[in-house]
CSV table of C-alpha atoms and ligand atoms in Angstrom, one decimal:
chain,number,residue,atom,x,y,z
P,1,UNK,CA,77.4,43.1,6.8
P,2,UNK,CA,79.1,44.6,3.3
P,3,UNK,CA,81.9,42.8,1.6
P,4,UNK,CA,85.4,43.7,2.0
P,5,UNK,CA,86.1,45.8,-1.6
P,6,UNK,CA,88.6,43.9,-2.3
P,7,UNK,CA,86.6,40.4,-2.3
P,8,UNK,CA,84.1,43.1,-4.3
P,9,UNK,CA,86.7,43.6,-7.0
P,10,UNK,CA,87.8,40.1,-7.4
P,11,UNK,CA,84.5,39.0,-7.9
P,12,UNK,CA,83.6,41.6,-10.5
P,13,UNK,CA,86.9,40.7,-12.6
P,14,UNK,CA,85.5,36.9,-12.3
P,15,UNK,CA,82.2,37.9,-13.4
P,16,UNK,CA,83.5,39.9,-16.4
P,17,UNK,CA,86.3,36.9,-17.4
P,18,UNK,CA,83.0,34.5,-17.6
P,19,UNK,CA,80.4,37.4,-19.2
P,20,UNK,CA,83.1,38.6,-21.9
P,21,UNK,CA,84.6,35.0,-22.8
P,22,UNK,CA,88.1,35.4,-21.1
P,23,UNK,CA,87.9,32.2,-18.7
P,24,UNK,CA,85.1,29.5,-18.0
P,25,UNK,CA,85.6,27.0,-15.8
P,26,UNK,CA,86.6,23.6,-17.5
P,27,UNK,CA,84.1,20.9,-18.3
P,28,UNK,CA,81.5,23.5,-17.1
P,29,UNK,CA,78.7,21.4,-18.6
P,30,UNK,CA,79.3,18.5,-16.1
P,31,UNK,CA,80.0,20.5,-13.1
P,32,UNK,CA,83.5,21.4,-13.6
P,33,UNK,CA,86.8,20.3,-12.5
P,34,UNK,CA,88.5,22.3,-9.4
P,35,UNK,CA,92.1,23.4,-11.0
P,36,UNK,CA,91.3,23.3,-14.4
P,37,UNK,CA,90.3,26.4,-16.3
P,38,UNK,CA,89.6,27.3,-20.4
P,39,UNK,CA,90.2,30.2,-22.2
P,40,UNK,CA,87.6,31.8,-24.0
P,41,UNK,CA,87.8,33.8,-27.3
P,42,UNK,CA,89.2,37.0,-25.5
P,43,UNK,CA,91.6,35.2,-23.0
P,44,UNK,CA,93.1,32.9,-25.6
P,45,UNK,CA,94.3,36.4,-27.3
P,46,UNK,CA,95.2,37.9,-23.8
P,47,UNK,CA,97.5,35.0,-22.9
P,48,UNK,CA,98.7,34.6,-26.5
P,49,UNK,CA,100.2,38.4,-26.5
P,50,UNK,CA,101.9,37.7,-23.2
P,51,UNK,CA,103.6,34.7,-24.6
P,52,UNK,CA,104.5,36.5,-28.1
P,53,UNK,CA,105.4,39.7,-26.4
P,54,UNK,CA,107.7,37.4,-23.5
P,55,UNK,CA,109.1,35.3,-26.7
P,56,UNK,CA,110.0,38.6,-28.3
P,57,UNK,CA,112.0,39.9,-25.8
P,58,UNK,CA,113.5,37.5,-24.1
P,59,UNK,CA,114.1,35.2,-27.4
P,60,UNK,CA,114.0,37.2,-30.7
P,61,UNK,CA,115.6,40.1,-29.2
P,62,UNK,CA,118.4,38.8,-28.2
P,63,UNK,CA,121.7,37.1,-29.3
P,64,UNK,CA,122.5,35.5,-26.3
P,65,UNK,CA,119.1,33.3,-26.0
P,66,UNK,CA,117.6,30.5,-28.0
P,67,UNK,CA,114.5,28.8,-27.5
P,68,UNK,CA,113.2,25.0,-27.2
P,69,UNK,CA,109.9,23.1,-26.9
P,70,UNK,CA,110.3,20.0,-24.7
P,71,UNK,CA,107.9,17.1,-24.4
P,72,UNK,CA,105.4,17.5,-21.2
P,73,UNK,CA,106.3,13.5,-20.6
P,74,UNK,CA,109.9,12.5,-20.3
P,75,UNK,CA,111.6,9.9,-18.9
P,76,UNK,CA,110.9,9.0,-15.1
P,77,UNK,CA,114.9,9.0,-14.3
P,78,UNK,CA,114.6,12.8,-15.4
P,79,UNK,CA,112.6,13.5,-12.0
P,80,UNK,CA,114.5,11.2,-10.0
P,81,UNK,CA,117.7,13.0,-10.7
P,82,UNK,CA,115.7,16.5,-10.5
P,83,UNK,CA,114.7,15.5,-6.6
P,84,UNK,CA,111.0,16.0,-7.6
P,85,UNK,CA,110.0,12.2,-7.3
P,86,UNK,CA,111.5,12.2,-3.8
P,87,UNK,CA,110.7,15.9,-2.4
P,88,UNK,CA,108.4,17.5,-4.6
P,89,UNK,CA,105.6,17.4,-2.1
P,90,UNK,CA,103.6,19.7,0.0
P,91,UNK,CA,102.4,18.8,3.7
P,92,UNK,CA,98.7,17.9,3.5
P,93,UNK,CA,96.3,17.6,6.5
P,94,UNK,CA,93.0,16.3,6.9
P,95,UNK,CA,90.0,17.4,8.6
P,96,UNK,CA,88.7,14.7,10.9
P,97,UNK,CA,85.3,16.7,11.2
P,98,UNK,CA,84.0,17.4,7.7
P,99,UNK,CA,87.0,15.2,5.6
P,100,UNK,CA,88.1,18.0,3.6
P,101,UNK,CA,91.9,18.2,2.7
P,102,UNK,CA,94.4,21.1,3.2
P,103,UNK,CA,97.8,22.3,2.5
P,104,UNK,CA,99.0,22.3,6.3
P,105,UNK,CA,101.2,25.3,5.6
P,106,UNK,CA,98.2,27.5,4.5
P,107,UNK,CA,95.8,26.7,7.2
P,108,UNK,CA,94.0,29.9,9.3
P,109,UNK,CA,95.6,30.2,12.7
P,110,UNK,CA,93.6,31.4,15.7
P,111,UNK,CA,95.1,31.7,19.3
P,112,UNK,CA,98.0,30.2,17.8
P,113,UNK,CA,95.9,26.7,16.7
P,114,UNK,CA,95.5,25.7,13.1
P,115,UNK,CA,91.7,25.2,12.2
P,116,UNK,CA,90.1,23.7,9.2
P,117,UNK,CA,88.7,26.9,6.6
P,118,UNK,CA,85.8,24.4,5.8
P,119,UNK,CA,84.1,23.7,9.3
P,120,UNK,CA,86.3,25.7,11.8
P,121,UNK,CA,87.3,22.0,13.4
P,122,UNK,CA,90.9,21.5,15.1
P,123,UNK,CA,90.6,18.1,14.8
P,124,UNK,CA,93.4,18.0,12.0
P,125,UNK,CA,95.8,14.8,11.4
P,126,UNK,CA,99.2,15.2,11.5
P,127,UNK,CA,100.4,16.8,8.0
P,128,UNK,CA,102.0,14.5,5.5
P,129,UNK,CA,104.1,14.7,2.4
P,130,UNK,CA,102.0,14.8,-0.8
P,131,UNK,CA,103.8,14.5,-4.1
P,132,UNK,CA,102.4,17.1,-6.3
P,133,UNK,CA,103.2,15.2,-9.6
P,134,UNK,CA,100.5,14.0,-12.0
P,135,UNK,CA,100.9,10.1,-12.8
P,136,UNK,CA,100.1,8.0,-15.8
P,137,UNK,CA,101.8,5.0,-17.8
P,138,UNK,CA,103.4,5.2,-21.1
P,139,UNK,CA,102.0,2.4,-23.5
P,140,UNK,CA,99.2,-0.1,-22.4
P,141,UNK,CA,100.7,-1.9,-19.4
P,142,UNK,CA,100.2,-0.1,-15.9
P,143,UNK,CA,103.4,-1.4,-14.3
P,144,UNK,CA,105.7,0.2,-12.3
P,145,UNK,CA,108.1,0.4,-15.4
P,146,UNK,CA,106.0,2.2,-17.4
P,147,UNK,CA,105.2,5.0,-15.0
P,148,UNK,CA,105.8,8.6,-15.9
P,149,UNK,CA,104.7,12.2,-14.8
P,150,UNK,CA,103.4,15.1,-16.1
P,151,UNK,CA,105.9,17.7,-16.2
P,152,UNK,CA,105.4,20.0,-12.9
P,153,UNK,CA,107.9,22.3,-14.6
P,154,UNK,CA,109.1,23.3,-18.2
P,155,UNK,CA,112.7,23.8,-16.9
P,156,UNK,CA,114.2,20.0,-16.5
P,157,UNK,CA,113.7,19.6,-20.4
P,158,UNK,CA,116.1,22.5,-20.6
P,159,UNK,CA,118.6,21.2,-18.4
P,160,UNK,CA,118.3,17.2,-20.3
P,161,UNK,CA,118.9,18.7,-23.6
P,162,UNK,CA,121.7,21.5,-22.4
P,163,UNK,CA,124.4,19.4,-24.6
P,164,UNK,CA,122.2,19.2,-27.7
P,165,UNK,CA,121.2,23.0,-27.6
P,166,UNK,CA,124.7,24.2,-26.8
P,167,UNK,CA,126.0,22.0,-29.6
P,168,UNK,CA,123.6,22.9,-32.1
P,169,UNK,CA,123.3,26.7,-31.6
P,170,UNK,CA,127.0,27.0,-30.8
P,171,UNK,CA,126.1,29.6,-28.2
P,172,UNK,CA,129.1,30.8,-25.6
P,173,UNK,CA,128.6,31.5,-22.3
P,174,UNK,CA,126.5,33.6,-20.9
P,175,UNK,CA,123.7,32.7,-22.7
P,176,UNK,CA,120.0,31.0,-22.3
P,177,UNK,CA,117.3,28.6,-23.2
P,178,UNK,CA,114.2,29.8,-23.0
P,179,UNK,CA,110.6,27.8,-23.0
P,180,UNK,CA,107.0,28.4,-22.8
P,181,UNK,CA,104.8,25.2,-21.8
P,182,UNK,CA,102.5,23.4,-20.2
P,183,UNK,CA,102.8,22.2,-16.5
P,184,UNK,CA,101.0,20.4,-14.0
P,185,UNK,CA,100.8,20.1,-10.5
P,186,UNK,CA,98.3,18.0,-8.4
P,187,UNK,CA,97.9,21.2,-5.9
P,188,UNK,CA,96.1,20.1,-2.8
P,189,UNK,CA,93.8,23.1,-2.8
P,190,UNK,CA,93.5,24.9,-6.0
P,191,UNK,CA,92.4,28.5,-5.3
P,192,UNK,CA,92.2,32.4,-5.8
P,193,UNK,CA,90.6,31.8,-9.4
P,194,UNK,CA,93.6,30.5,-12.0
P,195,UNK,CA,95.8,31.8,-9.3
P,196,UNK,CA,96.7,28.4,-7.7
P,197,UNK,CA,95.7,25.9,-10.8
P,198,UNK,CA,96.7,21.9,-11.3
P,199,UNK,CA,97.4,23.0,-15.2
P,200,UNK,CA,99.1,25.9,-16.3
P,201,UNK,CA,101.5,27.6,-18.4
P,202,UNK,CA,105.4,28.4,-17.5
P,203,UNK,CA,107.7,30.9,-19.3
P,204,UNK,CA,111.3,29.8,-17.7
P,205,UNK,CA,114.8,30.9,-18.9
P,206,UNK,CA,117.8,29.0,-18.0
P,207,UNK,CA,120.8,31.5,-18.0
P,208,UNK,CA,123.9,29.3,-18.2
P,209,UNK,CA,126.9,31.3,-16.9
P,210,UNK,CA,130.1,31.0,-15.2
P,211,UNK,CA,130.1,31.0,-11.3
P,212,UNK,CA,131.6,34.1,-10.8
P,213,UNK,CA,128.9,35.7,-12.6
P,214,UNK,CA,125.9,34.2,-11.0
P,215,UNK,CA,125.0,36.9,-8.2
P,216,UNK,CA,125.4,39.4,-11.0
P,217,UNK,CA,123.2,38.0,-13.5
P,218,UNK,CA,120.7,37.4,-11.1
P,219,UNK,CA,120.0,41.3,-10.3
P,220,UNK,CA,120.4,42.0,-14.0
P,221,UNK,CA,117.6,39.5,-14.5
P,222,UNK,CA,115.7,40.6,-11.8
P,223,UNK,CA,115.9,44.7,-13.7
P,224,UNK,CA,115.0,42.6,-16.8
P,225,UNK,CA,111.9,41.2,-15.6
P,226,UNK,CA,110.6,44.2,-13.9
P,227,UNK,CA,111.2,46.4,-16.7
P,228,UNK,CA,109.4,43.5,-18.8
P,229,UNK,CA,106.4,44.0,-16.4
P,230,UNK,CA,106.3,47.4,-16.9
P,231,UNK,CA,106.5,47.4,-20.6
P,232,UNK,CA,103.1,44.9,-20.4
P,233,UNK,CA,101.2,47.0,-18.2
P,234,UNK,CA,102.1,46.1,-14.7
P,235,UNK,CA,104.2,49.0,-12.6
P,236,UNK,CA,106.9,48.5,-10.9
P,237,UNK,CA,105.2,50.2,-7.8
P,238,UNK,CA,102.5,46.9,-7.7
P,239,UNK,CA,105.3,44.6,-8.0
P,240,UNK,CA,107.1,43.6,-4.5
P,241,UNK,CA,110.3,42.1,-4.7
P,242,UNK,CA,111.1,39.9,-1.7
P,243,UNK,CA,114.6,38.9,-1.4
P,244,UNK,CA,114.1,35.4,0.2
P,245,UNK,CA,116.1,35.1,3.0
P,246,UNK,CA,118.9,32.2,3.5
P,247,UNK,CA,117.2,29.8,5.7
P,248,UNK,CA,113.9,29.7,3.3
P,249,UNK,CA,115.8,29.4,0.1
P,250,UNK,CA,116.6,25.7,-1.5
P,251,UNK,CA,119.7,24.5,0.0
P,252,UNK,CA,121.2,24.9,-3.5
P,253,UNK,CA,120.2,28.4,-4.3
P,254,UNK,CA,122.6,31.3,-3.5
P,255,UNK,CA,119.9,34.3,-4.0
P,256,UNK,CA,116.4,33.7,-4.6
P,257,UNK,CA,114.0,37.1,-5.4
P,258,UNK,CA,110.3,36.4,-5.8
P,259,UNK,CA,108.3,39.0,-7.6
P,260,UNK,CA,104.7,39.6,-6.3
P,261,UNK,CA,101.9,41.1,-7.1
P,262,UNK,CA,99.0,42.8,-5.4
P,263,UNK,CA,96.2,40.9,-6.1
P,264,UNK,CA,93.0,41.8,-4.7
P,265,UNK,CA,93.4,38.9,-2.9
P,266,UNK,CA,96.5,39.8,-1.3
P,267,UNK,CA,100.2,40.1,-2.8
P,268,UNK,CA,101.2,36.6,-4.2
P,269,UNK,CA,103.7,35.2,-6.4
P,270,UNK,CA,104.3,36.0,-9.9
P,271,UNK,CA,107.5,35.0,-10.7
P,272,UNK,CA,110.5,33.8,-8.9
P,273,UNK,CA,114.3,34.4,-10.2
P,274,UNK,CA,116.6,31.9,-8.6
P,275,UNK,CA,120.5,31.4,-9.0
P,276,UNK,CA,120.5,27.8,-8.8
P,277,UNK,CA,124.4,27.2,-9.0
P,278,UNK,CA,125.5,24.1,-10.7
P,279,UNK,CA,123.2,22.0,-8.6
P,280,UNK,CA,120.9,20.9,-11.8
P,281,UNK,CA,123.4,19.9,-14.6
P,282,UNK,CA,125.6,18.2,-11.7
P,283,UNK,CA,122.6,15.9,-11.1
P,284,UNK,CA,122.0,14.9,-14.4
P,285,UNK,CA,125.9,14.4,-14.9
P,286,UNK,CA,125.7,12.5,-11.7
P,287,UNK,CA,122.2,10.6,-12.3
P,288,UNK,CA,122.5,9.9,-16.6
P,289,UNK,CA,126.5,9.6,-16.8
P,290,UNK,CA,126.8,11.8,-19.1
P,291,UNK,CA,129.2,14.7,-19.8
P,292,UNK,CA,127.2,18.0,-19.6
P,293,UNK,CA,130.1,20.0,-18.8
P,294,UNK,CA,130.7,23.1,-21.0
P,295,UNK,CA,134.2,23.5,-22.4
P,296,UNK,CA,135.7,27.0,-22.6
P,297,UNK,CA,137.9,27.5,-26.1
P,298,UNK,CA,140.1,30.1,-25.1
P,299,UNK,CA,141.2,29.0,-21.2
P,300,UNK,CA,140.8,25.3,-22.9
P,301,UNK,CA,139.0,24.5,-19.1
P,302,UNK,CA,135.8,22.1,-18.7
P,303,UNK,CA,133.3,23.1,-16.4
P,304,UNK,CA,129.3,22.7,-15.3
P,305,UNK,CA,127.8,25.8,-15.9
P,306,UNK,CA,125.6,27.9,-13.2
P,307,UNK,CA,122.3,28.6,-13.9
P,308,UNK,CA,120.3,31.9,-13.2
P,309,UNK,CA,116.4,31.0,-13.6
P,310,UNK,CA,113.8,33.3,-14.2
P,311,UNK,CA,110.5,31.2,-13.9
P,312,UNK,CA,107.0,32.9,-14.6
P,313,UNK,CA,103.6,31.7,-14.8
P,314,UNK,CA,101.8,32.4,-17.9
P,315,UNK,CA,98.2,32.1,-16.0
P,316,UNK,CA,99.2,34.3,-13.1
P,317,UNK,CA,100.4,37.1,-15.4
P,318,UNK,CA,97.6,37.2,-17.4
P,319,UNK,CA,95.3,37.2,-14.1
P,320,UNK,CA,97.4,40.3,-13.1
P,321,UNK,CA,96.7,42.0,-16.4
P,322,UNK,CA,93.2,41.4,-15.8
P,323,UNK,CA,93.3,42.9,-12.2
P,324,UNK,CA,95.4,45.5,-13.2
P,325,UNK,CA,93.5,46.8,-16.3
P,326,UNK,CA,89.9,46.4,-14.3
P,327,UNK,CA,88.1,49.9,-13.7
P,328,UNK,CA,84.8,51.1,-13.4
P,329,UNK,CA,84.3,54.8,-13.8
P,330,UNK,CA,81.2,57.1,-13.7
P,331,UNK,CA,80.4,58.7,-17.1
P,332,UNK,CA,77.8,60.8,-18.4
P,333,UNK,CA,75.5,58.1,-20.9
P,334,UNK,CA,74.4,59.2,-24.4
P,335,UNK,CA,70.5,60.0,-22.6
P,336,UNK,CA,72.4,62.6,-20.5
P,337,UNK,CA,72.5,60.5,-17.1
P,338,UNK,CA,75.4,59.0,-15.0
P,339,UNK,CA,76.1,55.5,-15.6
P,340,UNK,CA,79.1,53.2,-14.5
P,341,UNK,CA,81.6,52.2,-17.6
P,342,UNK,CA,83.3,49.2,-17.0
P,343,UNK,CA,86.5,49.3,-18.8
P,344,UNK,CA,89.6,46.9,-18.8
P,345,UNK,CA,92.6,49.5,-19.5
P,346,UNK,CA,95.2,47.0,-21.1
P,347,UNK,CA,98.2,48.1,-22.3
P,348,UNK,CA,97.6,48.0,-26.2
P,349,UNK,CA,100.0,45.5,-26.7
P,350,UNK,CA,98.4,43.0,-24.6
P,351,UNK,CA,94.8,43.9,-25.3
P,352,UNK,CA,92.9,41.2,-26.8
P,353,UNK,CA,91.4,42.9,-29.9
P,354,UNK,CA,93.5,45.9,-30.9
P,355,UNK,CA,90.4,47.7,-32.5
P,356,UNK,CA,86.7,47.8,-33.0
P,357,UNK,CA,85.4,48.7,-36.3
P,358,UNK,CA,81.9,49.8,-36.6
P,359,UNK,CA,79.6,51.3,-39.5
P,360,UNK,CA,77.6,54.2,-38.0
P,361,UNK,CA,74.6,52.6,-39.2
P,362,UNK,CA,74.1,49.0,-40.3
P,363,UNK,CA,71.1,49.7,-42.9
P,364,UNK,CA,73.4,51.6,-45.3
P,365,UNK,CA,75.4,49.5,-47.2
P,366,UNK,CA,77.9,52.3,-48.4
P,367,UNK,CA,78.9,52.1,-45.0
P,368,UNK,CA,78.9,48.4,-44.0
P,369,UNK,CA,81.2,47.9,-47.3
P,370,UNK,CA,83.3,50.5,-46.1
P,371,UNK,CA,83.9,49.5,-42.7
P,372,UNK,CA,84.5,45.6,-43.7
P,373,UNK,CA,86.9,47.2,-46.2
P,374,UNK,CA,88.8,48.5,-43.3
P,375,UNK,CA,88.4,45.5,-41.2
P,376,UNK,CA,89.8,43.2,-44.2
P,377,UNK,CA,92.6,45.6,-44.6
P,378,UNK,CA,93.8,45.3,-40.7
P,379,UNK,CA,93.1,41.8,-40.0
P,380,UNK,CA,96.4,40.7,-41.3
P,381,UNK,CA,98.2,43.0,-38.7
P,382,UNK,CA,96.2,42.6,-35.9
P,383,UNK,CA,92.9,41.6,-34.2
P,384,UNK,CA,89.8,43.5,-35.0
P,385,UNK,CA,86.4,42.9,-34.0
P,386,UNK,CA,83.9,44.0,-36.5
P,387,UNK,CA,80.5,45.0,-34.7
P,388,UNK,CA,77.2,46.5,-36.9
P,389,UNK,CA,74.6,45.9,-33.9
P,390,UNK,CA,73.0,48.4,-31.6
P,391,UNK,CA,73.5,52.0,-31.0
P,392,UNK,CA,77.2,53.2,-31.5
P,393,UNK,CA,77.3,54.3,-27.8
P,394,UNK,CA,76.7,50.5,-26.5
P,395,UNK,CA,79.2,49.1,-29.2
P,396,UNK,CA,81.9,51.3,-27.8
P,397,UNK,CA,80.8,50.1,-24.2
P,398,UNK,CA,81.4,46.3,-25.2
P,399,UNK,CA,84.6,46.5,-26.5
P,400,UNK,CA,85.6,49.0,-23.3
P,401,UNK,CA,84.7,45.8,-21.3
P,402,UNK,CA,86.7,43.3,-23.5
P,403,UNK,CA,89.7,46.1,-23.4
P,404,UNK,CA,90.0,47.0,-26.9
P,405,UNK,CA,91.8,50.1,-26.9
P,406,UNK,CA,90.9,51.8,-30.4
P,407,UNK,CA,87.6,52.0,-32.0
P,408,UNK,CA,87.2,52.9,-35.6
P,409,UNK,CA,83.8,54.9,-37.3
P,410,UNK,CA,82.8,54.8,-40.6
P,411,UNK,CA,80.2,57.5,-41.1
P,412,UNK,CA,78.9,59.4,-43.5
P,413,UNK,CA,81.9,61.9,-43.7
P,414,UNK,CA,83.7,58.8,-44.8
P,415,UNK,CA,82.3,58.2,-48.0
P,416,UNK,CA,82.1,61.9,-48.7
P,417,UNK,CA,78.4,62.7,-48.2
P,418,UNK,CA,79.4,65.7,-46.2
P,419,UNK,CA,81.7,67.1,-48.8
P,420,UNK,CA,85.1,66.1,-50.2
P,421,UNK,CA,87.2,67.7,-47.3
P,422,UNK,CA,86.7,64.3,-44.9
P,423,UNK,CA,86.0,61.8,-47.3
P,424,UNK,CA,88.2,58.9,-46.4
P,425,UNK,CA,88.4,59.8,-42.8
P,426,UNK,CA,87.2,57.7,-40.0
P,427,UNK,CA,86.5,58.6,-36.1
P,428,UNK,CA,89.1,56.9,-34.2
P,429,UNK,CA,87.9,56.8,-30.5
P,430,UNK,CA,90.2,56.1,-27.5
P,431,UNK,CA,89.1,53.5,-25.2
P,432,UNK,CA,90.7,55.4,-22.0
P,433,UNK,CA,90.3,59.3,-22.5
P,434,UNK,CA,87.2,58.3,-25.0
P,435,UNK,CA,88.3,61.1,-27.1
P,436,UNK,CA,87.6,61.0,-31.0
P,437,UNK,CA,89.7,62.3,-33.5
P,438,UNK,CA,89.6,62.2,-37.3
P,439,UNK,CA,92.2,60.2,-38.8
P,440,UNK,CA,92.6,59.3,-42.8
P,441,UNK,CA,92.0,55.5,-43.3
P,442,UNK,CA,95.4,55.7,-45.1
P,443,UNK,CA,97.2,56.5,-41.8
P,444,UNK,CA,95.4,54.3,-39.7
P,445,UNK,CA,97.2,50.8,-40.2
P,446,UNK,CA,100.6,53.2,-39.2
P,447,UNK,CA,98.9,54.7,-36.3
P,448,UNK,CA,97.4,51.4,-34.7
P,449,UNK,CA,100.7,49.8,-35.3
P,450,UNK,CA,103.0,52.3,-33.6
P,451,UNK,CA,100.7,51.8,-30.9
P,452,UNK,CA,100.7,47.9,-30.0
P,453,UNK,CA,104.0,47.2,-30.9
M,501,GAP,N1,111.2,25.8,-12.2
M,501,GAP,C1,111.0,26.7,-11.3
M,501,GAP,C2,109.8,26.6,-11.1
M,501,GAP,O1,109.1,25.8,-11.4
M,501,GAP,P1,107.8,27.7,-9.3
M,501,GAP,O2,108.2,28.8,-8.4
M,501,GAP,O3,107.5,26.6,-8.5
M,501,GAP,O4,109.6,27.4,-9.8
M,501,GAP,C3,107.4,29.0,-11.5
M,501,GAP,O5,107.1,27.8,-10.4
M,501,GAP,C4,106.1,30.0,-11.3
M,501,GAP,O6,105.2,29.1,-12.4
M,501,GAP,C5,105.1,30.8,-10.4
M,501,GAP,O7,105.9,31.6,-10.3
M,501,GAP,C6,103.9,30.7,-11.0
M,501,GAP,O8,103.7,32.0,-11.3
M,501,GAP,C7,104.0,29.9,-11.8
M,501,GAP,N2,103.1,28.5,-10.7
M,501,GAP,C8,103.7,27.6,-10.2
M,501,GAP,N3,102.7,26.6,-9.6
M,501,GAP,C9,101.6,27.5,-10.1
M,501,GAP,C10,100.0,26.9,-10.0
M,501,GAP,N4,100.0,25.7,-9.4
M,501,GAP,N5,99.1,27.5,-10.7
M,501,GAP,C11,99.6,28.6,-11.7
M,501,GAP,N6,100.9,29.0,-11.5
M,501,GAP,C12,101.5,28.4,-11.0
């Protein structure tokens, strides 16, 4: 039976990610660890580009946003106050036949009855709550007093530092605090590659405001975030905005949008934008006994700010970028025969490597020296990859697979062997169109910087 094309596509993406060094299974030589992943040389650049652009757009380019970097392990009291210790759980069931464990809300259903996706049995236990927070101990004694959790979200560090950040940054409402960092959830069933992992990174904003502005700002952030995805190469048409109905939202939220992307394995959540009212700060005021209110100089009023939270996943967005970029096309190869070209059509801003640099022949010292000189000159400004091995067509294909948007070839014209007109010019190849143009070396940096800004 032929496989579903979407499944085939996902398999190809996973295989490319391994083959080209985007994503590896964590601890692979020891059999891996379910729900944990390592990013290789290309993957780490992709994630860095994503995080840097998010930070630039949301923090550096705005005067109403500041950043912070909280610790992963915090006082356990934080998680009691936030409600995570009591309620951050998923319903878990065991299959009595094959002993596998599953999330009750993700079980497949046939004829109105849930069954085990592993063995098909319907002999399942009743669901019971399983808390997703990883536990550890701070200090040498494994006692209840020393119990700590690895944070399951970055957001709480922002709430508990609200007063310190407000006082030191002297912001006025509305303003936001942004953070990027690791989060950990002991997911019952990690799945869909990196989509649901046990260790992942979040990019979160807590945007504090007056109560009367909460709903309007939630819609404002929805637009902002859609614009962001567009600017990294994920078109609006591929993002589904799910306006969560009243009866499915957290009780304290007055509005929540889920932004979902059309992954090959189905439309799934990339980001949540939640208007959380004053719930979080109020809980921390109640539990810590500390005043976390905002004092309005103009009206002389003191009140607890409300908050809008756009919360995105780095790993899920990186996976969406890979899925969106992956393409295969039939092209005519150097030998005149048709072949399949695999290409990652990343937006140049997100591409792990911006430019491949190739001397036409590796045994011509002048070509090699010139190509190395160009690579050295570009390196402080962007990630480049110098490659002198193999036929030039093959070197282009390798960069196509890595998603490198530009290729620069240093040939005999560059070194003036065919006359002075084209001396100090190179061939600039465009990944998507495969078109080539002649560009002077002096213009190269400016051209590339403009494209990747
Ligand atoms: N502070 C709000 C919060 O954490 P969430 O919807 O639970 O909300 C926000 O998580 C985002 O974090 C998700 O939209 C997703 O992108 C990412 N995320 C959550 N759980 C994840 C997991 N197990 N693996 C990868 N990413 C995850």
